Amino acid sequence: MLPNLDGEAGAGAEQRLRDETIIWLTTVRPDGQPQTSPVGYVWDGVRFLIISNPGAPKIRNLRDNPKVTLHLDLDRDAERFSVLTIEGIAELEPAPPGEPAPLSEREVSAYLEKHQESMRWAGLTPEETFADFSTVIRVTPTRARCY
């Protein structure tokens, strides 16, 4: 469950997090400049699971500063609560060189269920995806807002 959200706002946010496939991740570069990137994710109700190429700038940024913000695109169909932002702390789990992302079977299944169509569109197999995006980012939310 997201912190600071309950009732209708919390239920709406949870539904969007289950339905959406892309979330925007903002990290902070060493020079203080925020950097925002669209990323695929899985929300398990407690933490976000994101996988990344180990050489991506966001990984370097997270090594220096684990504070992040996540946000979804504007929900144009919603009558209320169309903007969702989430602040959190990220933890990195890099795979050993040449190994796929360190994920449990449950996490692999959840990621495939949500992103297999995107992998097909990109021309990648699941094996290629988990080998190329071998660093796991786990984000624990500390604050959420809907407006």
JSON list of N, CA and C in Angstrom, two decimals, residues 1-16 18 80-81 84 144-146:
[
{"chain": "A", "resi": 1, "resn": "MET", "atom": "N", "xyz": [0.83, -1.18, 0.00]},
{"chain": "A", "resi": 1, "resn": "MET", "atom": "CA", "xyz": [0.00, 0.00, 0.00]},
{"chain": "A", "resi": 1, "resn": "MET", "atom": "C", "xyz": [0.88, 1.25, 0.00]},
{"chain": "A", "resi": 2, "resn": "LEU", "atom": "N", "xyz": [0.44, 2.24, -0.70]},
{"chain": "A", "resi": 2, "resn": "LEU", "atom": "CA", "xyz": [1.20, 3.48, -0.79]},
{"chain": "A", "resi": 2, "resn": "LEU", "atom": "C", "xyz": [1.03, 4.31, 0.47]},
{"chain": "A", "resi": 3, "resn": "PRO", "atom": "N", "xyz": [2.13, 4.88, 0.99]},
{"chain": "A", "resi": 3, "resn": "PRO", "atom": "CA", "xyz": [2.02, 5.73, 2.17]},
{"chain": "A", "resi": 3, "resn": "PRO", "atom": "C", "xyz": [1.24, 7.00, 1.85]},
{"chain": "A", "resi": 4, "resn": "ASN", "atom": "N", "xyz": [0.50, 7.50, 2.82]},
{"chain": "A", "resi": 4, "resn": "ASN", "atom": "CA", "xyz": [-0.24, 8.76, 2.74]},
{"chain": "A", "resi": 4, "resn": "ASN", "atom": "C", "xyz": [-1.49, 8.68, 1.87]},
{"chain": "A", "resi": 5, "resn": "LEU", "atom": "N", "xyz": [-1.81, 7.52, 1.30]},
{"chain": "A", "resi": 5, "resn": "LEU", "atom": "CA", "xyz": [-3.00, 7.41, 0.47]},
{"chain": "A", "resi": 5, "resn": "LEU", "atom": "C", "xyz": [-3.90, 6.31, 1.00]},
{"chain": "A", "resi": 6, "resn": "ASP", "atom": "N", "xyz": [-5.16, 6.64, 1.16]},
{"chain": "A", "resi": 6, "resn": "ASP", "atom": "CA", "xyz": [-6.12, 5.62, 1.53]},
{"chain": "A", "resi": 6, "resn": "ASP", "atom": "C", "xyz": [-7.45, 5.96, 0.86]},
{"chain": "A", "resi": 7, "resn": "GLY", "atom": "N", "xyz": [-8.45, 5.18, 1.11]},
{"chain": "A", "resi": 7, "resn": "GLY", "atom": "CA", "xyz": [-9.77, 5.45, 0.54]},
{"chain": "A", "resi": 7, "resn": "GLY", "atom": "C", "xyz": [-9.75, 5.44, -0.97]},
{"chain": "A", "resi": 8, "resn": "GLU", "atom": "N", "xyz": [-10.54, 6.34, -1.54]},
{"chain": "A", "resi": 8, "resn": "GLU", "atom": "CA", "xyz": [-10.69, 6.41, -3.00]},
{"chain": "A", "resi": 8, "resn": "GLU", "atom": "C", "xyz": [-9.38, 6.73, -3.70]},
{"chain": "A", "resi": 9, "resn": "ALA", "atom": "N", "xyz": [-8.60, 7.65, -3.13]},
{"chain": "A", "resi": 9, "resn": "ALA", "atom": "CA", "xyz": [-7.32, 8.01, -3.74]},
{"chain": "A", "resi": 9, "resn": "ALA", "atom": "C", "xyz": [-6.37, 6.82, -3.77]},
{"chain": "A", "resi": 10, "resn": "GLY", "atom": "N", "xyz": [-6.29, 6.10, -2.65]},
{"chain": "A", "resi": 10, "resn": "GLY", "atom": "CA", "xyz": [-5.41, 4.94, -2.59]},
{"chain": "A", "resi": 10, "resn": "GLY", "atom": "C", "xyz": [-5.84, 3.84, -3.53]},
{"chain": "A", "resi": 11, "resn": "ALA", "atom": "N", "xyz": [-7.13, 3.57, -3.60]},
{"chain": "A", "resi": 11, "resn": "ALA", "atom": "CA", "xyz": [-7.64, 2.53, -4.49]},
{"chain": "A", "resi": 11, "resn": "ALA", "atom": "C", "xyz": [-7.39, 2.89, -5.95]},
{"chain": "A", "resi": 12, "resn": "GLY", "atom": "N", "xyz": [-7.60, 4.15, -6.29]},
{"chain": "A", "resi": 12, "resn": "GLY", "atom": "CA", "xyz": [-7.36, 4.59, -7.66]},
{"chain": "A", "resi": 12, "resn": "GLY", "atom": "C", "xyz": [-5.89, 4.50, -8.03]},
{"chain": "A", "resi": 13, "resn": "ALA", "atom": "N", "xyz": [-5.02, 4.88, -7.11]},
{"chain": "A", "resi": 13, "resn": "ALA", "atom": "CA", "xyz": [-3.57, 4.82, -7.36]},
{"chain": "A", "resi": 13, "resn": "ALA", "atom": "C", "xyz": [-3.13, 3.37, -7.54]},
{"chain": "A", "resi": 14, "resn": "GLU", "atom": "N", "xyz": [-3.61, 2.48, -6.67]},
{"chain": "A", "resi": 14, "resn": "GLU", "atom": "CA", "xyz": [-3.25, 1.06, -6.77]},
{"chain": "A", "resi": 14, "resn": "GLU", "atom": "C", "xyz": [-3.68, 0.48, -8.11]},
{"chain": "A", "resi": 15, "resn": "GLN", "atom": "N", "xyz": [-4.88, 0.83, -8.56]},
{"chain": "A", "resi": 15, "resn": "GLN", "atom": "CA", "xyz": [-5.38, 0.33, -9.84]},
{"chain": "A", "resi": 15, "resn": "GLN", "atom": "C", "xyz": [-4.52, 0.82, -10.99]},
{"chain": "A", "resi": 16, "resn": "ARG", "atom": "N", "xyz": [-4.19, 2.09, -10.97]},
{"chain": "A", "resi": 16, "resn": "ARG", "atom": "CA", "xyz": [-3.33, 2.63, -12.03]},
{"chain": "A", "resi": 16, "resn": "ARG", "atom": "C", "xyz": [-1.97, 1.94, -12.06]},
{"chain": "A", "resi": 18, "resn": "ARG", "atom": "N", "xyz": [-1.29, -1.06, -11.17]},
{"chain": "A", "resi": 18, "resn": "ARG", "atom": "CA", "xyz": [-1.44, -2.40, -11.74]},
{"chain": "A", "resi": 18, "resn": "ARG", "atom": "C", "xyz": [-1.62, -2.34, -13.26]},
{"chain": "A", "resi": 80, "resn": "ARG", "atom": "N", "xyz": [-11.08, 12.35, -11.28]},
{"chain": "A", "resi": 80, "resn": "ARG", "atom": "CA", "xyz": [-10.31, 12.91, -10.17]},
{"chain": "A", "resi": 80, "resn": "ARG", "atom": "C", "xyz": [-9.02, 12.13, -10.03]},
{"chain": "A", "resi": 81, "resn": "PHE", "atom": "N", "xyz": [-8.08, 12.65, -9.26]},
{"chain": "A", "resi": 81, "resn": "PHE", "atom": "CA", "xyz": [-6.83, 11.98, -8.94]},
{"chain": "A", "resi": 81, "resn": "PHE", "atom": "C", "xyz": [-6.08, 11.53, -10.19]},
{"chain": "A", "resi": 84, "resn": "LEU", "atom": "N", "xyz": [-0.28, 11.11, -10.16]},
{"chain": "A", "resi": 84, "resn": "LEU", "atom": "CA", "xyz": [0.24, 10.32, -9.05]},
{"chain": "A", "resi": 84, "resn": "LEU", "atom": "C", "xyz": [1.75, 10.50, -9.01]},
{"chain": "A", "resi": 144, "resn": "ALA", "atom": "N", "xyz": [3.42, 9.36, -1.04]},
{"chain": "A", "resi": 144, "resn": "ALA", "atom": "CA", "xyz": [2.68, 9.34, -2.31]},
{"chain": "A", "resi": 144, "resn": "ALA", "atom": "C", "xyz": [1.65, 10.48, -2.28]},
{"chain": "A", "resi": 145, "resn": "ARG", "atom": "N", "xyz": [1.41, 11.03, -3.45]},
{"chain": "A", "resi": 145, "resn": "ARG", "atom": "CA", "xyz": [0.43, 12.11, -3.57]},
{"chain": "A", "resi": 145, "resn": "ARG", "atom": "C", "xyz": [-0.40, 11.93, -4.84]},
{"chain": "A", "resi": 146, "resn": "CYS", "atom": "N", "xyz": [-1.68, 12.18, -4.71]},
{"chain": "A", "resi": 146, "resn": "CYS", "atom": "CA", "xyz": [-2.60, 12.23, -5.86]},
{"chain": "A", "resi": 146, "resn": "CYS", "atom": "C", "xyz": [-3.21, 13.62, -5.89]}
]
